[in-house]
Short mmCIF file of C-alpha atoms and ligand atoms in Angstrom, two decimals:
data_model
loop_
_atom_site.label_atom_id
_atom_site.label_comp_id
_atom_site.label_asym_id
_atom_site.label_seq_id
_atom_site.Cartn_x
_atom_site.Cartn_y
_atom_site.Cartn_z
CA UNK A 1 158.39 42.59 75.40
CA UNK A 2 159.03 38.85 74.85
CA UNK A 3 156.24 36.50 76.08
CA UNK A 4 157.07 34.46 79.20
CA UNK A 5 154.42 31.83 78.54
CA UNK A 6 152.53 30.32 75.64
CA UNK A 7 149.34 32.21 74.76
CA UNK A 8 146.31 30.83 76.72
CA UNK A 9 144.82 29.55 73.45
CA UNK A 10 148.04 27.65 72.68
CA UNK A 11 148.03 26.20 76.20
CA UNK A 12 144.35 25.22 75.94
CA UNK A 13 145.00 23.45 72.63
CA UNK A 14 148.15 21.75 74.01
CA UNK A 15 146.39 20.23 77.02
CA UNK A 16 143.11 19.39 75.28
CA UNK A 17 145.03 17.60 72.54
CA UNK A 18 147.43 15.91 75.01
CA UNK A 19 144.46 14.34 76.87
CA UNK A 20 142.72 13.30 73.64
CA UNK A 21 145.91 11.88 72.06
CA UNK A 22 146.77 9.84 75.15
CA UNK A 23 143.18 8.51 75.20
CA UNK A 24 143.47 7.68 71.48
CA UNK A 25 146.71 5.76 72.00
CA UNK A 26 145.26 3.67 74.83
CA UNK A 27 141.86 3.18 73.15
CA UNK A 28 143.65 2.27 69.88
CA UNK A 29 145.86 -0.39 71.44
CA UNK A 30 143.07 -1.89 73.56
CA UNK A 31 140.34 -1.90 70.88
CA UNK A 32 142.39 -3.95 68.40
CA UNK A 33 142.52 -6.87 70.83
CA UNK A 34 138.93 -6.43 72.08
CA UNK A 35 136.53 -9.03 70.69
CA UNK A 36 133.56 -7.98 72.84
CA UNK A 37 130.48 -6.09 71.52
CA UNK A 38 132.24 -2.93 72.75
CA UNK A 39 134.66 -3.20 69.81
CA UNK A 40 132.40 -1.48 67.21
CA UNK A 41 131.60 1.34 69.63
CA UNK A 42 135.29 1.86 70.47
CA UNK A 43 136.29 1.95 66.79
CA UNK A 44 133.56 4.56 66.07
CA UNK A 45 134.69 6.65 69.04
CA UNK A 46 138.32 6.33 67.92
CA UNK A 47 137.49 7.52 64.40
CA UNK A 48 135.38 10.46 65.62
CA UNK A 49 138.00 11.70 68.12
CA UNK A 50 140.77 11.10 65.56
CA UNK A 51 139.05 13.31 63.00
CA UNK A 52 138.35 15.98 65.65
CA UNK A 53 142.10 15.89 66.39
CA UNK A 54 142.82 16.55 62.72
CA UNK A 55 140.72 19.72 62.92
CA UNK A 56 142.37 20.73 66.21
CA UNK A 57 145.91 20.26 64.88
CA UNK A 58 145.15 22.44 61.85
CA UNK A 59 143.86 25.18 64.19
CA UNK A 60 146.91 24.67 66.40
CA UNK A 61 149.36 25.04 63.51
CA UNK A 62 147.60 28.30 62.58
CA UNK A 63 147.82 29.51 66.20
CA UNK A 64 151.52 28.52 66.39
CA UNK A 65 152.32 30.44 63.19
CA UNK A 66 150.49 33.57 64.32
CA UNK A 67 151.34 33.82 68.05
CA UNK A 68 155.01 34.01 69.11
CA UNK A 69 156.06 31.27 71.57
CA UNK A 70 158.15 32.25 74.62
CA UNK A 71 161.92 32.01 74.04
CA UNK A 72 163.85 29.06 75.51
CA UNK A 73 166.12 29.89 78.50
CA UNK A 74 169.39 31.62 77.45
CA UNK A 75 171.56 29.09 79.29
CA UNK A 76 170.11 26.06 77.46
CA UNK A 77 172.91 24.26 75.56
CA UNK A 78 172.59 24.37 71.72
CA UNK A 79 172.14 20.60 71.46
CA UNK A 80 169.18 20.70 73.86
CA UNK A 81 167.64 23.61 71.94
CA UNK A 82 168.01 21.61 68.77
CA UNK A 83 166.50 18.49 70.43
CA UNK A 84 163.55 20.53 71.75
CA UNK A 85 162.81 22.04 68.33
CA UNK A 86 163.28 18.74 66.46
CA UNK A 87 161.05 16.80 68.89
CA UNK A 88 158.30 19.46 68.73
CA UNK A 89 158.43 19.37 64.94
CA UNK A 90 158.19 15.57 65.08
CA UNK A 91 155.19 15.82 67.45
CA UNK A 92 153.43 18.25 65.09
CA UNK A 93 154.20 15.94 62.14
CA UNK A 94 152.81 12.89 63.97
CA UNK A 95 149.74 14.76 65.23
CA UNK A 96 148.98 15.56 61.59
CA UNK A 97 150.04 12.22 60.07
CA UNK A 98 148.09 9.93 62.44
CA UNK A 99 144.56 11.19 61.64
CA UNK A 100 145.35 11.61 57.92
CA UNK A 101 146.64 8.02 57.84
CA UNK A 102 143.55 6.84 59.73
CA UNK A 103 141.25 8.60 57.23
CA UNK A 104 143.30 7.35 54.27
CA UNK A 105 143.41 3.76 55.53
CA UNK A 106 139.66 3.65 56.19
CA UNK A 107 139.07 5.00 52.66
CA UNK A 108 141.40 2.44 51.05
CA UNK A 109 139.74 -0.35 53.06
CA UNK A 110 136.28 0.78 51.94
CA UNK A 111 135.11 1.33 55.55
CA UNK A 112 132.55 3.99 56.52
CA UNK A 113 133.72 7.33 57.93
CA UNK A 114 131.97 9.53 60.51
CA UNK A 115 129.65 12.25 59.16
CA UNK A 116 129.78 10.54 55.78
CA UNK A 117 133.11 12.20 55.06
CA UNK A 118 134.37 11.54 51.54
CA UNK A 119 137.04 8.89 50.90
CA UNK A 120 140.57 10.31 50.70
CA UNK A 121 141.80 7.41 48.56
CA UNK A 122 140.29 4.85 46.18
CA UNK A 123 139.31 1.36 47.41
CA UNK A 124 142.61 -0.58 47.30
CA UNK A 125 143.26 -3.48 49.70
CA UNK A 126 147.10 -3.72 49.36
CA UNK A 127 147.23 0.05 50.04
CA UNK A 128 144.91 -0.45 53.05
CA UNK A 129 147.30 -3.10 54.43
CA UNK A 130 150.28 -0.74 54.05
CA UNK A 131 148.51 2.23 55.66
CA UNK A 132 147.16 0.04 58.48
CA UNK A 133 150.75 -1.02 59.29
CA UNK A 134 151.96 2.57 59.08
CA UNK A 135 149.11 3.71 61.42
CA UNK A 136 150.19 1.13 64.01
CA UNK A 137 153.95 1.82 63.76
CA UNK A 138 153.60 5.59 63.81
CA UNK A 139 151.36 5.30 66.87
CA UNK A 140 154.27 3.64 68.71
CA UNK A 141 156.69 6.35 67.49
CA UNK A 142 154.20 8.94 68.80
CA UNK A 143 153.97 7.13 72.14
CA UNK A 144 157.78 7.03 72.49
CA UNK A 145 158.15 10.71 71.51
CA UNK A 146 155.46 11.74 74.02
CA UNK A 147 157.29 9.82 76.77
CA UNK A 148 160.58 11.59 75.92
CA UNK A 149 158.71 14.91 75.83
CA UNK A 150 157.16 14.22 79.24
CA UNK A 151 160.62 13.33 80.62
CA UNK A 152 162.11 16.55 79.24
CA UNK A 153 159.22 18.64 80.64
CA UNK A 154 159.76 17.12 84.09
CA UNK A 155 163.52 17.79 83.96
CA UNK A 156 162.75 21.42 83.11
CA UNK A 157 160.15 21.69 85.87
CA UNK A 158 161.78 19.74 88.70
CA UNK A 159 165.54 19.79 88.04
CA UNK A 160 166.42 22.89 86.03
CA UNK A 161 163.41 24.92 87.27
CA UNK A 162 163.94 27.28 84.36
CA UNK A 163 160.32 28.36 83.64
CA UNK A 164 159.83 26.10 80.59
CA UNK A 165 157.20 23.90 82.30
CA UNK A 166 155.52 27.00 83.71
CA UNK A 167 155.33 28.45 80.17
CA UNK A 168 152.93 25.62 79.20
CA UNK A 169 151.08 25.40 82.55
CA UNK A 170 147.39 24.53 82.00
CA UNK A 171 145.85 27.04 84.42
CA UNK A 172 146.73 30.49 85.76
CA UNK A 173 150.54 30.75 85.82
CA UNK A 174 152.16 29.81 89.16
CA UNK A 175 154.52 32.47 90.67
CA UNK A 176 157.68 30.24 90.69
C1 HEM B 201 145.81 11.27 66.61
C2 HEM B 201 145.07 10.41 65.99
C3 HEM B 201 145.13 8.91 66.13
C4 HEM B 201 145.87 8.13 66.98
C5 HEM B 201 146.86 8.55 68.05
C6 HEM B 201 145.53 6.74 66.68
C7 HEM B 201 146.07 5.64 67.32
C8 HEM B 201 145.78 4.32 67.02
C9 HEM B 201 146.38 3.17 67.64
C10 HEM B 201 147.41 3.21 68.77
C11 HEM B 201 145.83 2.07 67.07
C12 HEM B 201 146.19 0.60 67.37
C13 HEM B 201 147.26 0.21 66.41
C14 HEM B 201 147.75 -1.20 66.54
O1 HEM B 201 147.78 -1.76 67.65
O2 HEM B 201 148.15 -1.76 65.50
C15 HEM B 201 144.87 2.50 66.09
C16 HEM B 201 144.07 1.66 65.33
C17 HEM B 201 143.08 2.10 64.50
N1 HEM B 201 142.82 3.41 64.12
FE1 HEM B 201 143.71 5.05 64.87
N2 HEM B 201 144.59 6.72 65.67
C18 HEM B 201 144.32 8.02 65.31
C19 HEM B 201 143.42 8.46 64.35
C20 HEM B 201 142.57 7.63 63.64
C21 HEM B 201 141.57 8.07 62.67
C22 HEM B 201 141.30 9.52 62.28
C23 HEM B 201 140.97 6.96 62.20
C24 HEM B 201 139.85 6.81 61.17
C25 HEM B 201 139.13 7.76 60.68
C26 HEM B 201 141.55 5.81 62.85
C27 HEM B 201 141.18 4.51 62.65
C28 HEM B 201 141.74 3.42 63.28
C29 HEM B 201 141.23 2.06 63.12
C30 HEM B 201 140.01 1.65 62.29
C31 HEM B 201 142.07 1.24 63.88
C32 HEM B 201 141.92 -0.25 64.16
C33 HEM B 201 142.08 -1.06 62.95
C34 HEM B 201 141.88 -2.51 63.24
O3 HEM B 201 140.94 -2.92 63.94
O4 HEM B 201 142.69 -3.24 62.72
N3 HEM B 201 142.54 6.26 63.72
N4 HEM B 201 144.87 3.89 66.07
C1 HEM B 202 150.15 13.61 73.88
C2 HEM B 202 150.83 14.37 74.67
C3 HEM B 202 151.57 15.64 74.25
C4 HEM B 202 151.82 16.19 73.02
C5 HEM B 202 151.40 15.64 71.65
C6 HEM B 202 152.57 17.41 73.22
C7 HEM B 202 153.01 18.27 72.21
C8 HEM B 202 153.74 19.42 72.40
C9 HEM B 202 154.22 20.27 71.34
C10 HEM B 202 154.02 20.03 69.85
C11 HEM B 202 154.87 21.31 71.91
C12 HEM B 202 155.56 22.47 71.21
C13 HEM B 202 154.73 23.69 71.33
C14 HEM B 202 155.12 24.76 70.34
O1 HEM B 202 156.28 25.16 70.28
O2 HEM B 202 154.22 25.17 69.60
C15 HEM B 202 154.80 21.12 73.35
C16 HEM B 202 155.35 21.97 74.28
C17 HEM B 202 155.40 21.69 75.63
N1 HEM B 202 154.84 20.60 76.27
FE1 HEM B 202 153.81 19.11 75.42
N2 HEM B 202 152.76 17.58 74.57
C18 HEM B 202 152.18 16.52 75.23
C19 HEM B 202 152.16 16.29 76.59
C20 HEM B 202 152.85 17.05 77.52
C21 HEM B 202 152.94 16.75 78.93
C22 HEM B 202 152.30 15.53 79.62
C23 HEM B 202 153.70 17.76 79.50
C24 HEM B 202 154.14 17.99 80.93
C25 HEM B 202 154.04 17.26 81.96
C26 HEM B 202 154.06 18.68 78.44
C27 HEM B 202 154.79 19.83 78.62
C28 HEM B 202 155.16 20.70 77.63
C29 HEM B 202 155.95 21.90 77.85
C30 HEM B 202 156.52 22.37 79.19
C31 HEM B 202 156.10 22.53 76.59
C32 HEM B 202 156.87 23.83 76.30
C33 HEM B 202 158.23 23.46 75.77
C34 HEM B 202 159.03 24.58 75.21
O3 HEM B 202 158.75 25.75 75.41
O4 HEM B 202 160.00 24.26 74.55
N3 HEM B 202 153.52 18.21 77.26
N4 HEM B 202 154.11 19.94 73.61
#
């Protein structure tokens, strides 16, 4: 029988990561313009959560490859199916790229990493500048993609009412 909802583990990972990623985006944007003593603490928090997200996305990719997702509704037009798949792939790519870029940029800049993790790249300031820019720009692409994703989820849940939002519901599945 085909699944009607994502596996509870997939749903747990989706919502845990959604909360952490949104927090990271807001903390990231606010900490760069924060000159108070809080700045150092926020940067350390940002790095620690960012690296935890790297671990979580690796687990999530494994879960996604081993547990079948529910099928999309039969009446969904091909272009929307394509858009859903492409945007999910983009979200996975960004969820992986952002922490790797963060780790790489801190290594290239010669900055300390949590848990004394090893440097991913050699100390190289021009490379640091490039990766720092990429980290900022990709964060905005991630923000925009999440907003589109949220819009699509709400159309599924409130307009089409086709079970797609229910399939990712964070708690016990509602009846309708
Ligand atoms: C999903 C993971 C991550 C997200 C969504 C994220 C998001 C952001 C955002 C939105 C900014 C502000 C960018 C700007 O305004 O230019 C930022 C800055 C920064 N991120 Fe991340 N980040 C992530 C992971 C990491 C990791 C793993 C590290 C390091 C280990 C890291 C280190 C930094 C640092 C040091 C800055 C500030 C640099 C500065 O003060 O110029 N980030 N991040
Ligand atoms: C940072 C925030 C978020 C990220 C990174 C994210 C990421 C993803 C990804 C990658 C998938 C594809 C799952 C898979 O096929 O393995 C997905 C599915 C889904 N997400 Fe999100 N999500 C976020 C926030 C939200 C929010 C706020 C909602 C709803 C209000 C939502 C609703 C859904 C739904 C309904 C699906 C299932 C779609 C389908 O079956 O095609 N997501 N999300």
